[in-house]
XYZ file of C-alpha atoms in Angstrom:
630
model
C 0.083 0.358 -0.207
C 2.916 2.360 0.781
C 3.892 1.909 -2.569
C 0.882 2.828 -4.537
C 0.744 6.226 -2.081
C 3.977 6.908 -3.499
C 3.643 6.201 -7.008
C 0.357 8.515 -6.961
C 2.055 11.692 -4.866
C 4.960 11.078 -7.760
C 2.381 11.274 -10.271
C 1.337 14.741 -9.084
C 4.779 15.852 -8.701
C 5.268 14.868 -12.201
C 2.323 17.078 -13.300
C 3.121 20.004 -11.876
C 6.949 19.890 -12.566
C 5.692 19.893 -16.625
C 3.515 23.150 -15.807
C 6.433 24.677 -14.730
C 8.547 24.078 -17.779
C 8.819 27.053 -20.745
C 8.250 30.551 -20.599
C 5.306 31.820 -22.026
C 5.868 33.601 -25.926
C 2.210 33.434 -26.932
C -0.800 34.207 -25.498
C -3.405 32.021 -25.481
C -7.819 32.928 -25.348
C -9.250 31.632 -22.550
C -12.234 30.234 -24.835
C -10.002 28.009 -26.192
C -8.607 26.447 -23.284
C -11.848 25.822 -21.716
C -11.225 22.063 -21.685
C -14.127 19.438 -21.331
C -11.800 16.307 -20.002
C -14.573 14.097 -21.833
C -13.845 15.939 -24.710
C -9.853 15.264 -24.856
C -10.725 11.522 -24.420
C -13.704 11.644 -27.253
C -12.615 8.806 -29.662
C -14.570 10.666 -32.370
C -17.726 13.145 -31.517
C -19.531 11.623 -34.985
C -21.047 8.447 -33.599
C -21.352 10.217 -30.011
C -25.047 10.940 -29.756
C -26.406 14.794 -28.682
C -29.070 15.145 -26.979
C -31.268 19.034 -26.957
C -33.914 18.850 -24.841
C -35.331 22.741 -25.633
C -34.880 22.230 -29.540
C -38.317 23.558 -30.984
C -39.257 20.104 -32.283
C -38.970 17.953 -28.900
C -40.837 18.373 -26.229
C -39.584 19.137 -22.564
C -38.499 16.627 -20.293
C -38.621 16.725 -16.967
C -36.376 13.707 -16.155
C -33.664 12.066 -17.929
C -35.300 8.679 -18.403
C -38.114 10.493 -20.341
C -35.588 12.449 -22.335
C -33.676 9.204 -23.389
C -37.552 7.456 -24.144
C -38.155 9.925 -26.191
C -34.719 10.607 -28.232
C -32.459 7.375 -28.604
C -33.041 4.317 -29.040
C -31.603 3.426 -25.238
C -33.848 0.774 -23.269
C -34.927 2.429 -20.438
C -36.006 -0.223 -17.431
C -38.900 2.245 -15.597
C -40.615 0.658 -12.486
C -43.844 3.330 -13.285
C -44.156 6.965 -13.640
C -40.831 8.349 -11.694
C -40.654 5.365 -10.112
C -37.202 3.856 -10.204
C -35.557 4.012 -13.307
C -32.397 2.610 -15.435
C -30.395 2.049 -18.716
C -29.348 -1.053 -20.787
C -27.011 -0.333 -23.543
C -25.940 -2.891 -26.218
C -27.822 -5.750 -23.469
C -25.711 -4.472 -20.535
C -27.366 -4.071 -16.959
C -27.932 -0.884 -15.032
C -25.125 -0.706 -13.276
C -22.913 -1.338 -16.811
C -24.157 2.341 -17.680
C -21.583 4.877 -16.298
C -22.846 8.248 -15.807
C -20.621 11.403 -15.755
C -21.499 14.372 -14.653
C -19.064 16.804 -15.760
C -16.592 14.513 -15.591
C -16.735 12.756 -12.399
C -18.663 9.668 -11.841
C -22.269 10.358 -9.635
C -23.268 6.593 -9.549
C -25.000 5.757 -5.913
C -21.728 3.598 -4.578
C -23.811 0.803 -2.634
C -25.574 -0.745 -6.059
C -23.559 1.012 -8.368
C -26.081 2.261 -10.403
C -27.922 5.518 -11.328
C -31.157 6.695 -11.237
C -31.918 8.176 -14.289
C -35.886 8.852 -12.802
C -33.885 11.639 -10.345
C -32.135 13.818 -12.812
C -33.383 16.222 -15.059
C -32.378 17.114 -18.164
C -33.037 21.105 -17.798
C -30.150 21.180 -15.209
C -27.183 20.522 -17.516
C -26.117 22.522 -20.724
C -25.153 19.090 -22.624
C -26.028 15.369 -22.655
C -23.637 12.557 -24.755
C -24.562 9.244 -25.569
C -21.713 7.338 -25.713
C -22.288 3.448 -26.969
C -19.979 0.570 -25.860
C -16.856 -0.236 -23.805
C -15.560 2.787 -22.359
C -13.710 0.800 -18.999
C -9.809 1.863 -21.081
C -10.431 5.539 -20.401
C -13.399 6.244 -17.854
C -12.963 2.869 -15.700
C -15.091 0.810 -13.553
C -19.013 0.273 -15.013
C -18.731 1.764 -18.466
C -19.256 -1.683 -19.876
C -22.483 -0.771 -21.715
C -21.940 2.517 -22.883
C -22.010 5.965 -21.086
C -24.070 9.093 -20.496
C -22.404 12.095 -19.961
C -23.947 15.699 -18.767
C -22.223 18.892 -18.871
C -22.546 22.408 -17.252
C -20.942 24.551 -19.634
C -20.003 28.791 -19.440
C -22.392 30.405 -22.169
C -20.136 32.088 -24.732
C -22.038 34.991 -25.147
C -21.381 38.353 -22.732
C -24.769 39.512 -20.559
C -27.685 38.213 -18.699
C -30.428 35.769 -19.544
C -33.579 34.393 -17.573
C -35.025 31.292 -18.708
C -38.303 29.929 -17.784
C -40.652 25.987 -18.262
C -43.644 25.679 -16.444
C -45.355 22.485 -17.030
C -49.243 21.124 -16.162
C -50.270 17.606 -16.547
C -52.687 15.526 -16.137
C -52.723 13.788 -12.952
C -51.293 16.661 -11.046
C -48.234 16.998 -12.690
C -46.299 20.052 -12.718
C -42.664 21.039 -12.970
C -41.143 24.170 -12.895
C -37.418 25.292 -13.927
C -35.411 28.457 -13.742
C -32.308 28.821 -15.444
C -30.728 32.449 -14.165
C -27.328 33.415 -16.505
C -24.666 35.625 -15.305
C -21.557 36.933 -17.381
C -18.936 39.073 -16.846
C -15.454 39.458 -18.988
C -13.512 37.063 -16.500
C -16.428 35.419 -13.859
C -19.719 33.990 -14.846
C -21.955 32.811 -12.821
C -25.565 29.836 -13.472
C -28.033 29.307 -11.299
C -30.669 26.376 -11.783
C -33.752 25.954 -10.004
C -36.514 23.177 -10.531
C -39.630 21.947 -8.732
C -41.757 18.642 -9.562
C -44.635 16.873 -8.147
C -46.919 14.370 -9.182
C -50.039 12.373 -7.949
C -49.389 9.946 -10.568
C -53.129 8.364 -9.567
C -53.608 7.256 -13.247
C -56.210 4.996 -13.851
C -55.248 1.375 -14.332
C -57.348 -1.587 -15.730
C -57.486 -5.096 -13.717
C -55.492 -7.936 -15.993
C -58.482 -10.643 -17.049
C -61.184 -7.993 -16.026
C -62.641 -4.915 -17.014
C -62.519 -3.418 -13.426
C -60.339 -0.213 -14.155
C -58.840 1.498 -10.216
C -56.773 4.246 -10.023
C -53.253 4.144 -8.740
C -52.737 5.063 -5.549
C -49.944 6.145 -2.611
C -47.785 7.710 -5.347
C -47.116 10.915 -4.714
C -43.599 11.823 -5.638
C -42.180 15.584 -5.349
C -38.345 16.984 -5.548
C -36.784 20.144 -5.593
C -33.446 20.689 -6.679
C -30.975 23.522 -7.031
C -27.716 23.948 -9.262
C -25.588 26.538 -8.473
C -21.901 27.673 -11.080
C -19.688 29.575 -10.893
C -16.996 30.085 -13.897
C -13.757 32.130 -13.648
C -11.035 33.677 -16.297
C -7.964 33.822 -13.732
C -5.811 35.091 -16.618
C -4.927 33.527 -19.934
C -3.176 31.040 -19.692
C -5.827 29.126 -16.616
C -9.460 29.029 -15.553
C -11.821 27.864 -12.327
C -14.907 26.230 -12.125
C -17.185 25.332 -9.391
C -20.820 23.885 -8.822
C -22.495 22.528 -6.634
C -26.358 20.254 -6.852
C -28.402 19.678 -3.985
C -31.568 17.740 -4.447
C -34.025 16.380 -2.448
C -36.965 14.038 -3.878
C -39.987 12.161 -1.775
C -41.698 9.554 -3.490
C -44.474 6.923 -2.347
C -44.449 3.377 -3.894
C -47.810 2.343 -5.043
C -48.823 -1.766 -4.710
C -48.233 -3.406 -7.378
C -51.251 -5.323 -8.969
C -50.561 -8.229 -7.399
C -51.146 -5.894 -4.367
C -54.252 -5.168 -2.373
C -52.470 -1.224 -0.599
C -48.910 -0.520 0.194
C -47.386 2.525 2.701
C -43.622 1.800 1.261
C -41.984 5.433 0.356
C -38.173 6.584 0.121
C -36.745 9.812 0.133
C -33.549 11.080 -1.464
C -31.125 13.097 -0.178
C -28.052 14.173 -2.864
C -25.599 16.678 -2.549
C -22.857 17.287 -5.290
C -19.489 19.531 -5.644
C -16.920 19.600 -7.932
C -13.888 21.785 -8.490
C -12.017 21.840 -11.298
C -8.869 23.702 -13.200
C -7.968 24.384 -16.292
C -4.501 25.481 -17.733
C -2.352 25.582 -20.538
C 0.775 26.092 -21.554
C 2.492 25.902 -25.229
C 2.072 22.232 -25.989
C 0.757 20.905 -22.238
C -2.974 21.519 -21.371
C -3.745 20.041 -17.867
C -7.568 19.445 -16.281
C -8.010 18.218 -12.191
C -11.001 17.535 -10.257
C -11.674 17.877 -6.657
C -15.438 16.510 -6.328
C -17.219 15.914 -3.507
C -20.223 13.409 -3.480
C -23.362 12.693 -0.740
C -26.419 10.801 -1.252
C -28.334 9.701 1.772
C -31.547 7.178 1.033
C -34.352 6.188 3.700
C -36.383 3.760 2.976
C -39.143 2.709 4.989
C -42.089 0.811 4.995
C -44.734 0.511 7.617
C -46.751 -2.748 7.305
C -43.620 -4.256 7.035
C -42.207 -2.809 9.802
C -38.797 -1.037 7.976
C -37.208 1.625 8.538
C -34.252 1.405 6.959
C -31.369 4.406 5.997
C -28.375 4.361 3.961
C -25.484 6.923 3.237
C -22.185 6.985 0.752
C -19.741 9.757 0.582
C -17.306 9.870 -1.926
C -14.230 12.495 -2.389
C -12.365 11.819 -5.703
C -8.749 12.881 -7.196
C -8.682 13.083 -10.458
C -6.118 14.840 -13.027
C -5.320 14.029 -16.542
C -2.569 16.200 -18.551
C -2.722 15.869 -22.471
C 1.075 17.056 -24.545
C 0.249 17.468 -27.829
C 3.559 17.404 -30.311
C 2.018 18.417 -34.178
C 0.049 15.593 -34.769
C 0.681 13.163 -31.728
C -1.850 13.218 -28.661
C -0.239 12.181 -25.540
C -2.487 11.574 -22.241
C -1.707 10.577 -18.797
C -3.985 10.834 -15.900
C -4.479 9.556 -12.160
C -7.722 9.114 -9.700
C -8.368 8.595 -6.826
C -11.184 7.828 -5.234
C -12.482 7.656 -1.009
C -15.347 5.743 -0.365
C -17.015 5.163 2.679
C -21.593 4.089 3.339
C -23.041 2.773 6.217
C -26.502 0.625 6.055
C -28.336 -1.538 9.034
C -27.200 -3.695 6.205
C -23.658 -4.044 7.375
C -21.768 -4.547 9.849
C -20.670 -0.553 10.611
C -19.211 2.058 8.283
C -17.193 0.229 5.103
C -14.599 2.409 3.349
C -12.980 1.869 -0.060
C -10.065 3.389 -1.447
C -9.516 3.081 -5.449
C -7.275 4.634 -7.742
C -6.334 4.085 -11.593
C -3.946 5.324 -14.057
C -4.292 5.851 -17.802
C -2.106 6.377 -20.503
C -3.473 6.889 -24.105
C -1.757 7.590 -27.316
C -2.874 8.963 -30.909
C -1.645 9.601 -33.907
C -3.601 12.049 -36.732
C -2.882 11.112 -40.228
C -4.233 12.302 -43.199
C -7.929 11.633 -43.424
C -7.827 9.095 -40.313
C -7.024 8.240 -36.406
C -4.954 6.057 -34.571
C -5.662 5.547 -30.667
C -4.113 3.393 -28.337
C -4.156 3.144 -24.649
C -3.862 1.379 -20.948
C -6.024 2.079 -17.813
C -4.847 0.041 -14.381
C -7.316 -0.113 -11.467
C -7.071 -0.830 -8.257
C -8.890 -1.305 -5.107
C -8.002 -1.755 -1.266
C -5.638 -5.199 -2.063
C -7.002 -5.426 -5.472
C -6.256 -4.910 -9.230
C -8.351 -4.699 -11.822
C -8.159 -6.104 -14.822
C -5.386 -4.540 -16.900
C -7.356 -2.715 -19.816
C -6.398 -1.792 -22.842
C -8.057 -0.579 -26.259
C -7.637 0.227 -29.129
C -9.673 2.687 -31.971
C -8.952 2.827 -35.910
C -11.663 5.774 -37.321
C -11.838 7.868 -40.234
C -13.623 9.872 -42.721
C -13.661 9.235 -46.192
C -15.425 11.624 -49.115
C -19.067 11.134 -47.174
C -18.036 8.305 -45.457
C -17.540 7.693 -41.527
C -16.040 4.464 -40.048
C -14.991 3.561 -36.396
C -13.394 -0.046 -35.452
C -12.515 -0.273 -31.357
C -11.497 -3.138 -29.005
C -11.239 -3.094 -25.631
C -11.167 -4.769 -22.419
C -14.171 -3.400 -20.136
C -14.680 -3.893 -16.426
C -17.284 -3.159 -13.243
C -15.520 -3.204 -9.775
C -18.079 -4.968 -7.494
C -20.753 -2.639 -5.274
C -20.044 -2.181 -1.627
C -23.667 -4.476 -1.429
C -22.281 -6.886 -2.812
C -19.367 -6.797 -0.462
C -20.309 -5.450 2.594
C -24.186 -6.589 2.572
C -25.734 -8.813 5.313
C -26.412 -11.165 4.776
C -24.897 -11.985 1.487
C -21.889 -9.706 1.137
C -18.903 -11.452 -0.187
C -15.478 -9.701 0.155
C -13.433 -12.107 -2.619
C -16.161 -11.264 -5.586
C -13.619 -9.822 -8.185
C -14.731 -7.542 -10.915
C -16.916 -8.084 -13.901
C -14.686 -8.217 -16.902
C -14.336 -9.027 -20.589
C -13.450 -7.849 -24.613
C -15.956 -5.918 -26.360
C -15.526 -5.203 -30.156
C -17.770 -2.612 -31.937
C -17.689 -1.667 -35.571
C -19.020 2.216 -36.266
C -20.164 2.945 -40.030
C -21.847 6.393 -41.242
C -22.797 8.059 -44.267
C -23.243 11.765 -43.945
C -24.474 13.196 -47.172
C -25.652 17.279 -47.144
C -27.411 19.183 -50.832
C -28.310 22.451 -50.750
C -31.751 22.195 -48.718
C -31.071 18.133 -48.038
C -29.186 16.329 -45.660
C -29.378 12.581 -44.940
C -27.460 10.408 -42.065
C -26.863 6.695 -42.082
C -24.928 5.709 -38.919
C -24.427 1.704 -37.837
C -23.241 0.189 -34.901
C -22.277 -3.504 -34.852
C -20.985 -4.806 -31.513
C -19.900 -7.946 -29.382
C -18.976 -8.537 -25.891
C -18.546 -11.345 -23.295
C -18.515 -10.941 -19.732
C -16.498 -13.087 -17.193
C -17.364 -13.037 -13.907
C -21.114 -11.706 -14.163
C -21.980 -10.566 -10.452
C -25.256 -11.806 -9.712
C -27.330 -12.415 -5.956
C -28.139 -16.275 -6.174
C -29.067 -19.021 -3.268
C -25.576 -20.928 -3.039
C -25.666 -24.485 -1.710
C -26.610 -24.515 2.146
C -27.455 -21.533 2.093
C -31.130 -20.478 2.325
C -30.248 -16.755 1.622
C -29.167 -14.931 -1.665
C -25.771 -14.283 -1.912
C -23.928 -12.061 -4.693
C -21.649 -14.381 -6.402
C -19.252 -14.397 -9.927
C -21.654 -17.580 -11.319
C -22.651 -16.209 -14.121
C -20.941 -15.435 -17.729
C -23.162 -13.254 -20.499
C -22.737 -13.267 -24.018
C -24.366 -9.301 -25.972
C -24.116 -8.777 -29.829
C -26.332 -7.590 -32.421
C -26.477 -4.182 -33.897
C -28.435 -0.685 -34.336
C -28.855 1.122 -37.566
C -30.486 5.199 -37.919
C -31.390 6.989 -40.781
C -32.390 10.761 -40.506
C -33.482 13.082 -43.414
C -33.780 17.007 -43.000
C -35.107 19.834 -45.400
C -35.304 23.207 -45.542
C -37.579 24.309 -47.788
C -38.977 27.361 -47.897
C -38.370 28.461 -44.305
C -39.286 25.765 -43.092
C -37.717 22.325 -41.675
C -38.985 18.404 -42.598
C -37.069 15.445 -40.516
C -37.633 11.577 -40.438
C -35.935 9.660 -38.781
C -35.763 6.026 -38.130
C -34.405 3.638 -35.611
C -33.924 -0.371 -35.081
C -32.259 -2.195 -32.743
C -31.418 -5.646 -32.460
C -29.769 -7.167 -28.919
C -28.949 -10.506 -28.100
C -27.677 -10.551 -24.478
C -27.683 -14.112 -23.665
C -26.878 -16.297 -19.887
C -24.191 -18.767 -21.325
C -24.227 -20.432 -17.464
C -26.595 -22.509 -16.480
C -28.095 -21.999 -13.060
C -30.420 -23.638 -10.436
C -31.895 -21.023 -8.659
C -32.936 -18.332 -10.188
C -33.464 -21.175 -12.318
C -31.959 -19.706 -15.721
C -31.231 -21.690 -18.820
C -27.826 -21.589 -20.333
C -28.682 -19.489 -24.207
C -31.946 -17.362 -22.541
C -32.271 -13.665 -22.890
C -31.324 -11.767 -19.435
C -34.884 -10.605 -17.796
C -36.089 -6.941 -19.215
C -33.793 -7.330 -22.400
C -36.473 -7.187 -25.440
C -34.268 -8.071 -28.206
C -36.174 -5.965 -31.047
C -36.741 -2.228 -30.990
C -37.671 -0.065 -33.149
C -38.498 3.712 -33.144
C -39.598 6.249 -35.329
C -39.872 10.546 -34.961
C -41.522 12.418 -38.461
C -40.706 16.492 -37.925
C -41.425 19.934 -39.024
C -40.719 23.203 -37.764
C -41.447 26.484 -38.563
C -40.410 30.446 -37.582
C -43.463 30.073 -35.240
C -44.914 26.939 -35.215
C -43.846 23.299 -34.956
C -45.208 19.258 -34.944
C -43.588 15.808 -33.879
C -44.417 12.390 -33.900
C -42.767 10.192 -32.327
C -43.424 6.479 -32.358
C -41.214 3.645 -29.993
C -41.822 -0.339 -30.415
C -40.367 -2.368 -27.754
C -40.115 -6.094 -28.397
C -41.146 -8.515 -25.925
C -39.655 -9.641 -22.662
C -38.681 -12.035 -20.231
C -39.986 -11.602 -16.036
C -38.619 -12.957 -13.332
C -42.364 -14.942 -13.404
C -43.657 -13.429 -16.061
C -43.189 -12.602 -19.514
C -43.923 -8.678 -20.811
C -45.998 -8.605 -23.771
C -45.003 -5.707 -27.061
C -45.978 -2.309 -27.187
C -46.130 0.235 -29.626
C -46.400 3.732 -28.073
C -47.261 6.868 -30.131
C -46.857 10.468 -28.689
C -47.323 13.812 -30.155
C -46.448 17.397 -29.257
C -47.472 20.700 -31.204
C -45.883 23.996 -30.193
C -45.852 28.134 -30.831
C -42.921 30.495 -30.901
C -42.387 33.970 -30.929
C -40.086 37.091 -29.992
C -40.637 40.220 -28.941
C -37.720 42.444 -28.401
C -35.398 40.459 -26.000
C -38.668 37.849 -24.543
C -39.215 35.518 -25.961
C -41.476 32.702 -25.137
C -42.650 28.937 -25.790
C -45.719 27.073 -25.787
C -45.506 23.138 -26.179
C -48.807 21.023 -25.884
C -48.353 17.193 -26.041
C -50.451 14.149 -25.762
C -48.449 11.055 -25.061
C -49.884 7.558 -25.593
C -52.260 8.652 -27.437
C -54.240 5.019 -28.438
C -54.187 4.875 -24.125
C -51.840 1.491 -24.463
C -52.057 -0.320 -20.960
C -48.183 -1.543 -21.035
C -45.967 -2.906 -18.786
C -42.277 -2.523 -18.608
C -41.443 -4.589 -15.435
C -44.120 -7.123 -14.390
C -46.439 -6.363 -12.300
C -45.681 -2.292 -12.749
C -48.304 -0.239 -15.075
C -47.453 2.771 -17.028
C -49.365 5.182 -17.650
C -51.931 5.950 -20.299
C -53.058 8.807 -22.174
C -51.686 11.640 -20.703
C -51.295 15.315 -21.786
C -49.152 18.363 -21.144
C -48.340 21.774 -21.950
C -45.162 23.616 -21.232
C -44.605 27.051 -21.035
C -41.124 28.792 -21.988
C -40.218 31.972 -21.272
C -36.647 33.589 -21.792
C -35.298 37.458 -21.783
C -31.580 37.769 -22.706
C -29.447 40.717 -23.363
C -26.587 38.605 -24.515
C -24.493 39.300 -27.428
C -21.784 37.516 -28.986
C -18.288 37.628 -27.993
């Protein structure tokens, strides 16, 4: 352990020495060195999906799971409106999608997941999706893909105030405020939001004509993000982000329960201090983060009162050396975790650290990237994780081929939960391959884009809770192996005719993610599809917008899945949004009306957890600004 700590100290000293070399002989504008960590390490932005929660055609989404369902073909596993939601990318599970906020992972260290229903997309400025393994670059958890959230400084001088108010059926209310203030060297951004929902929508009892109202399903959430940006001088800048969130939700009964009294309270505090500096061919990006999450689950009927809390301190530094057409990135990360629960013997602590080295060489119309990551926790080393990426462009054609080794460290519940936690668990690990192809053709008024991803991944030591021999309780075990393979295909056509914009988007995803080990309990047949993982998904979006009006029709088909006790039928959902936009001097305003689930289908994503039927909402947006481009 002493050797490892010395290694970390030497690494930090190395970066400081690099910064002290050389004299500044040129002035560099501060905007040119505003580094976002993931931008340094992005393999190719063409194959990164960028989501927009405030474009004319798109509806305003108050939660990230809703936004991903509306604007991507990622499968969202939701327990119901405002209930726990997670993602499955390329057949991975909820713990295998890494969620980053300004370059820092924000998953709950105890169960290893991020609840997408509690993330408000309007609280951040940019949202990017990267599909495929990224553990070699970003570390534990990035097996299926990544969701990247960013708070960015507005590049315009001046001030602005933006609000969104949304009213909907079944007690839905959402209010969002965004205040931006900027001087030449200092900028501040304050984002506030309040969300409430009764979720008392009608439910049809299976096999009968009886309709009941969903009970005990109220939801409320308050949150604020405060960001400060400071240009220290022409070579460096600082930023500070603080995110506070409090959510309360009742957990409704399933269709096989007569009542429920369960509820959950979530209290989050996230803060990040970042420093960027550039000198000649050296760029340094460093972050220091503190995360705290408190959860209180209670059920008066079962006489359960279960509090839990985790804290983490994360230090991350990356340096980029650029020589003509060669990039070298060196990185070091240290993470100190602590967690406590009534089901832990005492407060548990972990220390995780990692080192990263990447190399990139640019050619005429292509780029070769390679790298290596070594991560360790306590006294164990994670598998050494290399990656190799070849990407390029030939006229209108884009390509990217990559191979990488990916991993996920066991969550703290997997190791310390009593009974069933296992201290000797190994990290999930395996090799991933992906081939991405793209065609992008632009004409004077037309734009056609086509992308395809072909993926293959085999994960060993997949962690699963099972009944082991001679035990009468569930235990975490590296007993499973999972093979995921498939492809997704998207085509998009856009046209601008007489100042009117038209678009048609089609996306299809085929995913086979199968168990490769026979298990007795839970009963698992070798070759069977993972539970709650659809083989087929299809999405279609048709849009129109003019200076003042917009319309968007969204269709989504999700194939059948296997549940724990019963199969889930396929479903086809249609949503429509109409919008009106206008501007008077410095005041802009918009009005959107959406009808979701037009055909009022009762469908399930999780068995016996019904989703909301046909519902309407109205969103009013107002923006007042005095900004102008720098």
